[in-house]
PDB file of C-alpha atoms in Angstrom:
ATOM      1  CA  MET A   1     181.759 168.875-139.692  1.00 37.00           C
ATOM      2  CA  ARG A   2     183.745 169.956-142.755  1.00 44.00           C
ATOM      3  CA  THR A   3     182.946 168.000-145.898  1.00 48.00           C
ATOM      4  CA  ALA A   4     185.922 166.720-147.838  1.00 61.00           C
ATOM      5  CA  THR A   5     186.179 168.345-151.253  1.00 82.00           C
ATOM      6  CA  ALA A   6     188.579 165.745-152.634  1.00 90.00           C
ATOM      7  CA  VAL A   7     189.678 162.193-151.999  1.00 92.00           C
ATOM      8  CA  GLY A   8     192.991 160.567-152.696  1.00 95.00           C
ATOM      9  CA  VAL A   9     194.868 157.296-152.740  1.00 97.00           C
ATOM     10  CA  LEU A  10     198.568 156.933-151.995  1.00 97.00           C
ATOM     11  CA  ASP A  11     199.596 153.666-153.655  1.00 97.00           C
ATOM     12  CA  VAL A  12     202.953 152.494-152.267  1.00 97.00           C
ATOM     13  CA  GLY A  13     204.260 149.701-154.462  1.00 94.00           C
ATOM     14  CA  CYS A  14     207.519 148.089-155.442  1.00 93.00           C
ATOM     15  CA  PHE A  15     208.587 150.665-158.029  1.00 93.00           C
ATOM     16  CA  SER A  16     206.824 153.844-156.932  1.00 94.00           C
ATOM     17  CA  ALA A  17     204.658 155.629-154.425  1.00 97.00           C
ATOM     18  CA  ARG A  18     201.917 157.422-156.331  1.00 97.00           C
ATOM     19  CA  LEU A  19     199.496 159.961-154.924  1.00 97.00           C
ATOM     20  CA  LEU A  20     196.337 160.429-156.985  1.00 96.00           C
ATOM     21  CA  VAL A  21     193.679 162.948-155.901  1.00 95.00           C
ATOM     22  CA  VAL A  22     190.247 163.511-157.440  1.00 94.00           C
ATOM     23  CA  GLU A  23     187.729 166.213-156.591  1.00 91.00           C
ATOM     24  CA  ARG A  24     184.411 165.156-155.182  1.00 86.00           C
ATOM     25  CA  GLY A  25     182.066 165.300-158.134  1.00 82.00           C
ATOM     26  CA  GLY A  26     185.015 165.248-160.517  1.00 83.00           C
ATOM     27  CA  SER A  27     186.359 162.612-162.870  1.00 88.00           C
ATOM     28  CA  LEU A  28     189.197 160.144-162.538  1.00 92.00           C
ATOM     29  CA  LEU A  29     190.160 161.229-166.036  1.00 90.00           C
ATOM     30  CA  ASP A  30     190.956 164.681-164.653  1.00 91.00           C
ATOM     31  CA  PRO A  31     192.746 164.300-161.287  1.00 93.00           C
ATOM     32  CA  VAL A  32     193.589 167.484-159.412  1.00 91.00           C
ATOM     33  CA  CYS A  33     196.886 166.001-158.268  1.00 93.00           C
ATOM     34  CA  SER A  34     199.140 163.193-159.463  1.00 95.00           C
ATOM     35  CA  HIS A  35     202.562 162.819-157.879  1.00 96.00           C
ATOM     36  CA  LYS A  36     204.957 159.877-158.150  1.00 96.00           C
ATOM     37  CA  THR A  37     208.115 159.071-156.217  1.00 96.00           C
ATOM     38  CA  ARG A  38     210.346 156.353-157.627  1.00 95.00           C
ATOM     39  CA  LEU A  39     211.086 153.331-155.436  1.00 95.00           C
ATOM     40  CA  ARG A  40     213.107 150.148-156.022  1.00 92.00           C
ATOM     41  CA  LEU A  41     211.968 147.867-153.233  1.00 92.00           C
ATOM     42  CA  ASP A  42     212.870 144.837-155.352  1.00 88.00           C
ATOM     43  CA  ARG A  43     216.507 145.774-154.766  1.00 89.00           C
ATOM     44  CA  ALA A  44     215.963 146.336-151.045  1.00 92.00           C
ATOM     45  CA  LEU A  45     214.894 142.796-150.089  1.00 88.00           C
ATOM     46  CA  ASP A  46     217.413 140.571-148.318  1.00 91.00           C
ATOM     47  CA  ARG A  47     217.495 136.770-148.421  1.00 87.00           C
ATOM     48  CA  GLU A  48     215.066 136.544-145.501  1.00 91.00           C
ATOM     49  CA  GLY A  49     212.533 138.667-147.349  1.00 90.00           C
ATOM     50  CA  ARG A  50     213.072 141.748-145.186  1.00 96.00           C
ATOM     51  CA  ILE A  51     213.112 145.264-146.619  1.00 97.00           C
ATOM     52  CA  GLY A  52     216.536 146.676-145.835  1.00 96.00           C
ATOM     53  CA  PRO A  53     217.283 150.042-144.144  1.00 96.00           C
ATOM     54  CA  GLU A  54     217.691 151.974-147.409  1.00 96.00           C
ATOM     55  CA  GLY A  55     214.400 150.591-148.697  1.00 96.00           C
ATOM     56  CA  VAL A  56     212.585 151.558-145.510  1.00 97.00           C
ATOM     57  CA  ASP A  57     214.159 155.024-145.663  1.00 97.00           C
ATOM     58  CA  SER A  58     212.852 155.436-149.223  1.00 97.00           C
ATOM     59  CA  ILE A  59     209.331 154.435-148.170  1.00 98.00           C
ATOM     60  CA  VAL A  60     209.355 156.890-145.264  1.00 98.00           C
ATOM     61  CA  ALA A  61     210.592 159.703-147.519  1.00 98.00           C
ATOM     62  CA  ALA A  62     208.013 158.953-150.226  1.00 97.00           C
ATOM     63  CA  VAL A  63     205.092 158.799-147.783  1.00 97.00           C
ATOM     64  CA  GLY A  64     206.261 161.966-146.058  1.00 97.00           C
ATOM     65  CA  LYS A  65     206.516 163.836-149.377  1.00 97.00           C
ATOM     66  CA  ALA A  66     203.044 162.703-150.431  1.00 96.00           C
ATOM     67  CA  GLY A  67     201.652 163.859-147.089  1.00 95.00           C
ATOM     68  CA  GLU A  68     203.207 167.299-147.566  1.00 95.00           C
ATOM     69  CA  ILE A  69     201.726 167.630-151.060  1.00 95.00           C
ATOM     70  CA  ALA A  70     198.282 166.541-149.906  1.00 94.00           C
ATOM     71  CA  ALA A  71     198.398 168.972-146.972  1.00 92.00           C
ATOM     72  CA  ARG A  72     199.409 171.885-149.208  1.00 91.00           C
ATOM     73  CA  ARG A  73     196.404 171.178-151.405  1.00 88.00           C
ATOM     74  CA  GLY A  74     194.078 170.909-148.431  1.00 87.00           C
ATOM     75  CA  VAL A  75     193.379 167.219-149.004  1.00 88.00           C
ATOM     76  CA  ASP A  76     192.854 165.413-145.717  1.00 80.00           C
ATOM     77  CA  SER A  77     191.115 162.296-147.036  1.00 86.00           C
ATOM     78  CA  VAL A  78     193.855 160.043-148.420  1.00 94.00           C
ATOM     79  CA  PHE A  79     193.853 156.242-148.267  1.00 97.00           C
ATOM     80  CA  PRO A  80     197.502 155.088-147.797  1.00 97.00           C
ATOM     81  CA  LEU A  81     197.572 151.723-149.577  1.00 97.00           C
ATOM     82  CA  ALA A  82     200.625 149.467-149.263  1.00 96.00           C
ATOM     83  CA  THR A  83     200.747 146.699-151.851  1.00 92.00           C
ATOM     84  CA  SER A  84     202.234 143.208-151.642  1.00 90.00           C
ATOM     85  CA  SER A  85     205.836 144.431-151.869  1.00 91.00           C
ATOM     86  CA  ILE A  86     205.426 145.718-148.293  1.00 95.00           C
ATOM     87  CA  ARG A  87     202.559 143.502-147.143  1.00 93.00           C
ATOM     88  CA  ASP A  88     204.528 140.306-147.823  1.00 91.00           C
ATOM     89  CA  ALA A  89     207.859 141.508-146.434  1.00 93.00           C
ATOM     90  CA  ALA A  90     209.110 139.651-143.370  1.00 95.00           C
ATOM     91  CA  ASN A  91     209.399 142.962-141.487  1.00 97.00           C
ATOM     92  CA  ALA A  92     206.135 144.501-142.726  1.00 96.00           C
ATOM     93  CA  THR A  93     204.950 145.338-139.191  1.00 97.00           C
ATOM     94  CA  GLU A  94     208.200 147.155-138.426  1.00 97.00           C
ATOM     95  CA  VAL A  95     207.999 149.104-141.697  1.00 97.00           C
ATOM     96  CA  VAL A  96     204.419 150.212-141.044  1.00 97.00           C
ATOM     97  CA  GLU A  97     205.286 151.274-137.499  1.00 98.00           C
ATOM     98  CA  ARG A  98     208.298 153.332-138.578  1.00 98.00           C
ATOM     99  CA  VAL A  99     206.308 155.065-141.331  1.00 98.00           C
ATOM    100  CA  ARG A 100     203.551 155.875-138.808  1.00 97.00           C
ATOM    101  CA  ARG A 101     206.034 157.169-136.234  1.00 97.00           C
ATOM    102  CA  GLU A 102     207.946 159.411-138.649  1.00 97.00           C
ATOM    103  CA  THR A 103     205.169 160.633-140.959  1.00 97.00           C
ATOM    104  CA  GLY A 104     201.948 160.246-138.994  1.00 96.00           C
ATOM    105  CA  THR A 105     200.558 158.048-141.799  1.00 96.00           C
ATOM    106  CA  GLU A 106     199.624 154.447-141.089  1.00 97.00           C
ATOM    107  CA  LEU A 107     199.927 152.346-144.216  1.00 97.00           C
ATOM    108  CA  ARG A 108     197.007 150.034-144.813  1.00 97.00           C
ATOM    109  CA  PHE A 109     196.750 146.663-146.525  1.00 96.00           C
ATOM    110  CA  LEU A 110     193.944 145.123-148.535  1.00 95.00           C
ATOM    111  CA  SER A 111     193.401 141.420-148.998  1.00 93.00           C
ATOM    112  CA  GLY A 112     194.062 139.955-152.427  1.00 92.00           C
ATOM    113  CA  GLN A 113     190.360 139.268-152.814  1.00 94.00           C
ATOM    114  CA  ARG A 114     189.510 142.908-152.074  1.00 96.00           C
ATOM    115  CA  GLU A 115     192.114 144.092-154.589  1.00 96.00           C
ATOM    116  CA  ALA A 116     190.505 141.792-157.175  1.00 96.00           C
ATOM    117  CA  GLU A 117     187.083 143.294-156.451  1.00 97.00           C
ATOM    118  CA  LEU A 118     188.470 146.818-156.845  1.00 97.00           C
ATOM    119  CA  SER A 119     190.152 146.010-160.163  1.00 97.00           C
ATOM    120  CA  TYR A 120     186.841 144.611-161.375  1.00 97.00           C
ATOM    121  CA  LEU A 121     185.003 147.786-160.307  1.00 97.00           C
ATOM    122  CA  ALA A 122     187.580 149.930-162.137  1.00 97.00           C
ATOM    123  CA  ALA A 123     187.217 147.885-165.331  1.00 97.00           C
ATOM    124  CA  ARG A 124     183.427 147.913-165.119  1.00 96.00           C
ATOM    125  CA  ARG A 125     183.316 151.707-164.792  1.00 95.00           C
ATOM    126  CA  TRP A 126     185.849 152.127-167.614  1.00 95.00           C
ATOM    127  CA  PHE A 127     183.995 149.984-170.128  1.00 94.00           C
ATOM    128  CA  GLY A 128     180.451 150.539-168.866  1.00 91.00           C
ATOM    129  CA  ALA A 129     177.471 148.233-168.612  1.00 86.00           C
ATOM    130  CA  SER A 130     177.303 147.767-172.386  1.00 88.00           C
ATOM    131  CA  ALA A 131     180.530 145.733-172.269  1.00 90.00           C
ATOM    132  CA  GLY A 132     178.588 142.778-170.893  1.00 94.00           C
ATOM    133  CA  PRO A 133     180.051 140.154-168.527  1.00 95.00           C
ATOM    134  CA  LEU A 134     183.706 140.770-167.639  1.00 96.00           C
ATOM    135  CA  ALA A 135     186.543 138.545-166.421  1.00 95.00           C
ATOM    136  CA  VAL A 136     189.257 140.818-165.016  1.00 97.00           C
ATOM    137  CA  LEU A 137     192.920 139.808-164.738  1.00 96.00           C
ATOM    138  CA  ASP A 138     195.428 141.906-162.769  1.00 97.00           C
ATOM    139  CA  ILE A 139     199.029 140.650-162.681  1.00 97.00           C
ATOM    140  CA  GLY A 140     200.889 142.551-160.006  1.00 93.00           C
ATOM    141  CA  GLY A 141     204.327 142.030-158.557  1.00 92.00           C
ATOM    142  CA  GLY A 142     203.446 139.647-155.751  1.00 92.00           C
ATOM    143  CA  THR A 143     200.017 138.336-156.678  1.00 94.00           C
ATOM    144  CA  VAL A 144     197.553 137.841-159.501  1.00 96.00           C
ATOM    145  CA  GLU A 145     193.980 138.985-158.961  1.00 96.00           C
ATOM    146  CA  LEU A 146     191.084 137.379-160.824  1.00 95.00           C
ATOM    147  CA  ALA A 147     187.538 138.701-160.685  1.00 95.00           C
ATOM    148  CA  ALA A 148     184.401 138.308-162.773  1.00 95.00           C
ATOM    149  CA  GLY A 149     180.800 139.385-162.898  1.00 94.00           C
ATOM    150  CA  GLU A 150     177.917 140.662-164.943  1.00 93.00           C
ATOM    151  CA  GLY A 151     176.996 143.744-162.918  1.00 92.00           C
ATOM    152  CA  GLU A 152     178.561 146.590-160.970  1.00 92.00           C
ATOM    153  CA  GLN A 153     180.149 144.312-158.363  1.00 94.00           C
ATOM    154  CA  ALA A 154     182.210 141.172-158.900  1.00 95.00           C
ATOM    155  CA  SER A 155     180.460 137.895-158.196  1.00 93.00           C
ATOM    156  CA  PHE A 156     183.778 136.022-158.219  1.00 92.00           C
ATOM    157  CA  ALA A 157     187.111 137.250-156.809  1.00 94.00           C
ATOM    158  CA  ARG A 158     190.308 135.340-156.082  1.00 94.00           C
ATOM    159  CA  SER A 159     193.999 136.044-155.540  1.00 94.00           C
ATOM    160  CA  LEU A 160     196.942 133.825-156.503  1.00 94.00           C
ATOM    161  CA  ARG A 161     200.556 134.201-155.429  1.00 94.00           C
ATOM    162  CA  LEU A 162     201.702 134.316-159.043  1.00 96.00           C
ATOM    163  CA  GLY A 163     202.793 137.919-159.528  1.00 95.00           C
ATOM    164  CA  ALA A 164     205.576 138.738-161.976  1.00 96.00           C
ATOM    165  CA  ARG A 165     208.125 139.573-159.280  1.00 93.00           C
ATOM    166  CA  GLU A 166     207.197 136.598-157.082  1.00 93.00           C
ATOM    167  CA  SER A 167     207.233 134.140-160.002  1.00 96.00           C
ATOM    168  CA  THR A 168     210.618 135.409-161.151  1.00 96.00           C
ATOM    169  CA  ARG A 169     212.078 135.174-157.663  1.00 92.00           C
ATOM    170  CA  THR A 170     210.721 131.660-157.079  1.00 94.00           C
ATOM    171  CA  TRP A 171     211.131 130.029-160.489  1.00 97.00           C
ATOM    172  CA  LEU A 172     213.457 132.083-162.703  1.00 97.00           C
ATOM    173  CA  GLN A 173     216.324 133.138-160.459  1.00 93.00           C
ATOM    174  CA  THR A 174     218.991 133.338-163.165  1.00 95.00           C
ATOM    175  CA  ASP A 175     219.151 136.127-165.740  1.00 93.00           C
ATOM    176  CA  VAL A 176     218.703 133.614-168.577  1.00 96.00           C
ATOM    177  CA  PRO A 177     216.807 130.731-166.939  1.00 96.00           C
ATOM    178  CA  PRO A 178     216.829 127.129-168.235  1.00 97.00           C
ATOM    179  CA  LYS A 179     213.913 126.049-170.426  1.00 96.00           C
ATOM    180  CA  GLU A 180     212.964 123.493-167.779  1.00 97.00           C
ATOM    181  CA  ARG A 181     212.355 126.220-165.188  1.00 97.00           C
ATOM    182  CA  ILE A 182     210.220 128.226-167.604  1.00 98.00           C
ATOM    183  CA  ALA A 183     208.166 125.121-168.402  1.00 98.00           C
ATOM    184  CA  ALA A 184     207.812 124.368-164.684  1.00 98.00           C
ATOM    185  CA  LEU A 185     206.513 127.876-163.995  1.00 98.00           C
ATOM    186  CA  ARG A 186     204.001 127.613-166.838  1.00 97.00           C
ATOM    187  CA  GLY A 187     202.796 124.224-165.590  1.00 97.00           C
ATOM    188  CA  PHE A 188     202.416 125.520-162.054  1.00 98.00           C
ATOM    189  CA  ALA A 189     200.535 128.636-163.219  1.00 97.00           C
ATOM    190  CA  LEU A 190     198.194 126.546-165.366  1.00 96.00           C
ATOM    191  CA  GLU A 191     197.516 124.154-162.496  1.00 96.00           C
ATOM    192  CA  ARG A 192     196.797 126.943-160.008  1.00 94.00           C
ATOM    193  CA  ALA A 193     194.559 128.835-162.439  1.00 92.00           C
ATOM    194  CA  ARG A 194     192.551 125.739-163.362  1.00 93.00           C
ATOM    195  CA  ASP A 195     192.265 124.728-159.717  1.00 93.00           C
ATOM    196  CA  VAL A 196     190.987 128.140-158.605  1.00 90.00           C
ATOM    197  CA  LEU A 197     188.693 128.669-161.593  1.00 88.00           C
ATOM    198  CA  ALA A 198     187.519 125.013-161.746  1.00 85.00           C
ATOM    199  CA  GLU A 199     183.714 125.274-161.952  1.00 77.00           C
ATOM    200  CA  ALA A 200     183.755 128.870-163.267  1.00 78.00           C
ATOM    201  CA  GLU A 201     186.089 128.251-166.238  1.00 76.00           C
ATOM    202  CA  PRO A 202     183.424 127.286-168.842  1.00 78.00           C
ATOM    203  CA  THR A 203     181.368 130.364-167.962  1.00 78.00           C
ATOM    204  CA  LEU A 204     184.326 132.756-167.922  1.00 81.00           C
ATOM    205  CA  ARG A 205     185.363 131.699-171.425  1.00 78.00           C
ATOM    206  CA  GLY A 206     182.224 133.452-172.639  1.00 84.00           C
ATOM    207  CA  TYR A 207     183.102 136.654-170.787  1.00 92.00           C
ATOM    208  CA  ARG A 208     185.119 139.562-172.142  1.00 93.00           C
ATOM    209  CA  THR A 209     188.582 139.271-170.542  1.00 95.00           C
ATOM    210  CA  VAL A 210     190.122 142.532-169.350  1.00 97.00           C
ATOM    211  CA  GLY A 211     193.728 143.107-168.263  1.00 97.00           C
ATOM    212  CA  CYS A 212     194.272 145.728-165.540  1.00 94.00           C
ATOM    213  CA  SER A 213     197.970 146.026-164.743  1.00 92.00           C
ATOM    214  CA  LYS A 214     201.198 147.601-165.909  1.00 92.00           C
ATOM    215  CA  VAL A 215     202.605 144.121-166.540  1.00 95.00           C
ATOM    216  CA  LEU A 216     199.870 143.437-169.106  1.00 95.00           C
ATOM    217  CA  ARG A 217     200.035 146.932-170.614  1.00 94.00           C
ATOM    218  CA  GLN A 218     203.770 146.536-171.204  1.00 94.00           C
ATOM    219  CA  LEU A 219     203.328 143.069-172.709  1.00 95.00           C
ATOM    220  CA  ALA A 220     200.607 144.389-175.021  1.00 94.00           C
ATOM    221  CA  ARG A 221     202.929 147.131-176.234  1.00 92.00           C
ATOM    222  CA  LEU A 222     205.762 144.639-176.687  1.00 93.00           C
ATOM    223  CA  ALA A 223     203.495 142.456-178.815  1.00 89.00           C
ATOM    224  CA  GLY A 224     202.499 145.383-180.998  1.00 82.00           C
ATOM    225  CA  ALA A 225     199.342 146.396-179.118  1.00 63.00           C
ATOM    226  CA  ARG A 226     196.791 145.078-181.581  1.00 56.00           C
ATOM    227  CA  PRO A 227     193.898 147.532-181.937  1.00 50.00           C
ATOM    228  CA  GLY A 228     190.816 146.479-179.986  1.00 49.00           C
ATOM    229  CA  ARG A 229     187.191 147.434-180.454  1.00 48.00           C
ATOM    230  CA  ASP A 230     188.177 151.067-179.967  1.00 47.00           C
ATOM    231  CA  ALA A 231     191.429 152.987-180.274  1.00 48.00           C
ATOM    232  CA  THR A 232     191.922 153.352-176.501  1.00 60.00           C
ATOM    233  CA  SER A 233     191.701 149.639-175.734  1.00 74.00           C
ATOM    234  CA  PRO A 234     194.528 147.577-177.261  1.00 87.00           C
ATOM    235  CA  GLU A 235     194.383 143.808-177.096  1.00 92.00           C
ATOM    236  CA  LEU A 236     196.848 141.120-176.068  1.00 95.00           C
ATOM    237  CA  HIS A 237     196.507 137.613-177.513  1.00 95.00           C
ATOM    238  CA  VAL A 238     197.926 134.361-176.197  1.00 96.00           C
ATOM    239  CA  ASP A 239     199.633 133.733-179.556  1.00 96.00           C
ATOM    240  CA  ASP A 240     201.532 137.013-179.118  1.00 95.00           C
ATOM    241  CA  LEU A 241     202.887 135.765-175.802  1.00 96.00           C
ATOM    242  CA  ARG A 242     203.815 132.372-177.243  1.00 97.00           C
ATOM    243  CA  THR A 243     205.823 134.197-179.906  1.00 96.00           C
ATOM    244  CA  TRP A 244     207.622 136.456-177.447  1.00 97.00           C
ATOM    245  CA  ILE A 245     208.319 134.116-174.529  1.00 97.00           C
ATOM    246  CA  PRO A 246     211.096 132.171-176.369  1.00 97.00           C
ATOM    247  CA  ARG A 247     212.670 135.480-177.407  1.00 97.00           C
ATOM    248  CA  LEU A 248     212.562 136.907-173.868  1.00 97.00           C
ATOM    249  CA  ALA A 249     213.916 133.624-172.503  1.00 97.00           C
ATOM    250  CA  VAL A 250     217.283 133.988-174.255  1.00 97.00           C
ATOM    251  CA  MET A 251     217.755 137.662-173.402  1.00 96.00           C
ATOM    252  CA  PRO A 252     219.362 138.973-170.225  1.00 96.00           C
ATOM    253  CA  ALA A 253     217.403 141.695-168.445  1.00 95.00           C
ATOM    254  CA  ALA A 254     219.633 144.418-169.879  1.00 95.00           C
ATOM    255  CA  ARG A 255     218.570 143.486-173.421  1.00 96.00           C
ATOM    256  CA  ARG A 256     214.893 143.141-172.521  1.00 96.00           C
ATOM    257  CA  ALA A 257     214.973 146.732-171.280  1.00 94.00           C
ATOM    258  CA  ASP A 258     215.691 147.874-174.849  1.00 95.00           C
ATOM    259  CA  LEU A 259     212.476 146.317-176.158  1.00 95.00           C
ATOM    260  CA  PRO A 260     209.368 148.432-176.806  1.00 92.00           C
ATOM    261  CA  GLY A 261     207.127 148.625-173.771  1.00 90.00           C
ATOM    262  CA  ILE A 262     209.547 147.034-171.301  1.00 93.00           C
ATOM    263  CA  SER A 263     210.761 149.493-168.676  1.00 91.00           C
ATOM    264  CA  ARG A 264     214.258 149.091-167.255  1.00 92.00           C
ATOM    265  CA  SER A 265     212.962 148.643-163.706  1.00 90.00           C
ATOM    266  CA  ARG A 266     210.675 145.769-164.744  1.00 92.00           C
ATOM    267  CA  ALA A 267     212.895 144.102-167.338  1.00 95.00           C
ATOM    268  CA  HIS A 268     214.089 141.365-164.994  1.00 95.00           C
ATOM    269  CA  GLN A 269     210.508 140.203-164.357  1.00 95.00           C
ATOM    270  CA  ALA A 270     209.188 140.590-167.907  1.00 96.00           C
ATOM    271  CA  LEU A 271     209.708 136.909-168.747  1.00 97.00           C
ATOM    272  CA  GLY A 272     207.989 135.721-165.570  1.00 97.00           C
ATOM    273  CA  GLY A 273     205.070 138.056-166.209  1.00 97.00           C
ATOM    274  CA  ALA A 274     204.749 136.835-169.794  1.00 98.00           C
ATOM    275  CA  VAL A 275     204.793 133.153-168.785  1.00 98.00           C
ATOM    276  CA  VAL A 276     202.104 133.693-166.137  1.00 98.00           C
ATOM    277  CA  ALA A 277     199.998 135.796-168.529  1.00 97.00           C
ATOM    278  CA  GLU A 278     200.206 133.103-171.229  1.00 97.00           C
ATOM    279  CA  ALA A 279     199.095 130.408-168.788  1.00 97.00           C
ATOM    280  CA  LEU A 280     196.172 132.474-167.524  1.00 96.00           C
ATOM    281  CA  LEU A 281     195.010 133.449-171.013  1.00 95.00           C
ATOM    282  CA  THR A 282     195.168 129.788-171.999  1.00 94.00           C
ATOM    283  CA  VAL A 283     192.588 129.114-169.285  1.00 92.00           C
ATOM    284  CA  LEU A 284     190.517 132.261-169.834  1.00 91.00           C
ATOM    285  CA  GLY A 285     190.016 132.004-173.576  1.00 87.00           C
ATOM    286  CA  GLY A 286     193.031 133.346-175.393  1.00 91.00           C
ATOM    287  CA  SER A 287     192.884 137.154-175.438  1.00 93.00           C
ATOM    288  CA  LEU A 288     192.259 140.225-173.343  1.00 95.00           C
ATOM    289  CA  VAL A 289     191.572 143.904-173.825  1.00 95.00           C
ATOM    290  CA  VAL A 290     193.778 146.283-171.840  1.00 95.00           C
ATOM    291  CA  CYS A 291     192.196 148.655-169.308  1.00 95.00           C
ATOM    292  CA  PRO A 292     194.239 151.618-168.018  1.00 94.00           C
ATOM    293  CA  TRP A 293     192.474 151.530-164.623  1.00 96.00           C
ATOM    294  CA  SER A 294     193.144 149.037-161.844  1.00 96.00           C
ATOM    295  CA  THR A 295     193.051 148.728-158.041  1.00 96.00           C
ATOM    296  CA  THR A 296     193.973 152.358-157.330  1.00 95.00           C
ATOM    297  CA  GLN A 297     191.142 153.696-159.491  1.00 96.00           C
ATOM    298  CA  GLY A 298     188.733 151.144-158.050  1.00 96.00           C
ATOM    299  CA  LEU A 299     189.600 152.352-154.563  1.00 96.00           C
ATOM    300  CA  LEU A 300     189.183 156.000-155.587  1.00 95.00           C
ATOM    301  CA  LEU A 301     185.782 155.207-157.082  1.00 95.00           C
ATOM    302  CA  THR A 302     184.762 153.530-153.831  1.00 94.00           C
ATOM    303  CA  LEU A 303     185.867 156.548-151.793  1.00 92.00           C
ATOM    304  CA  LEU A 304     183.986 158.902-154.121  1.00 90.00           C
ATOM    305  CA  ASP A 305     180.859 156.759-153.887  1.00 86.00           C
ATOM    306  CA  ARG A 306     180.956 157.122-150.128  1.00 80.00           C
ATOM    307  CA  THR A 307     181.201 160.915-150.169  1.00 64.00           C
ATOM    308  CA  GLU A 308     178.869 162.017-152.927  1.00 57.00           C
ATOM    309  CA  GLN A 309     175.500 161.432-154.514  1.00 46.00           C
ATOM    310  CA  ARG A 310     176.239 160.083-157.964  1.00 45.00           C
ATOM    311  CA  GLY A 311     174.063 160.619-161.020  1.00 42.00           C
ATOM    312  CA  PRO A 312     173.686 158.011-163.780  1.00 39.00           C
ATOM    313  CA  ARG A 313     177.057 156.418-164.533  1.00 37.00           C
ATOM    314  CA  ARG A 314     178.431 156.582-168.048  1.00 33.00           C
ATOM    315  CA  SER A 315     181.062 154.632-169.833  1.00 30.00           C
ATOM    316  CA  VAL A 316     184.314 156.523-170.410  1.00 30.00           C
ATOM    317  CA  ALA A 317     185.325 154.409-173.354  1.00 27.00           C
TER     318      ALA A 317
END
């Protein structure tokens, strides 16, 4: 049996399909292949929550291209991960079947709890054991993942349907939403977070809170990316969000896209992401340190752990 020399993850999300490949025995800091195809599945959803024909075509093309690149590089161990943008679509089964039929790749889904566990693993490996207990927050498009622990694996992992895209679609439908809708979203997010964290909240307030998502990285940059304990780990504070939320609330998406850190594709959901982040940080203790790794890296680390004998693990930060 031939031993795989590299492992990869194809992460198919709302805004892109990204192939990331790492050599067995190598480092996630030095991938042998990184390829991204732009997607805009947020524009492809109809009122029934189905991904339209053009959106499905774009997924098929992106998965097919990634498969060609992986094949050219001799990589035959790729995990094709489809995130909530496909998982939660009303026609998800049809999308998966068409991708399988036309590309030979069967997209796979992970539960929200599993995604939370993987984000925690990624953060733990990034910061190392010396970071102490961690509470990890990952705000995606459809869901929010929360995980915490003191060791290599999370002892607590939950998923909430409070992602930036989902919250915007449900609560903030207009380009400049009324203050009452923003307040309602914040109240709902606070209630859900406190309900889910309930008994764990007092303990988690003593943990180091880590943010593992593009939503949080962009908000940290918008707020000025306060330096953290080291130069590679900026921080985001709840007071920063409370300063920026009223400003974002009166801006249409086109103006938000001109702000530092806010990409044009995510501008429409920046306010929703900020409101949810502020509510969660209110519960978790007020600040977080940004981690550049998240679910994709956690999955890659898991795949590498399965295929190689690892020596002592070291912090990379």
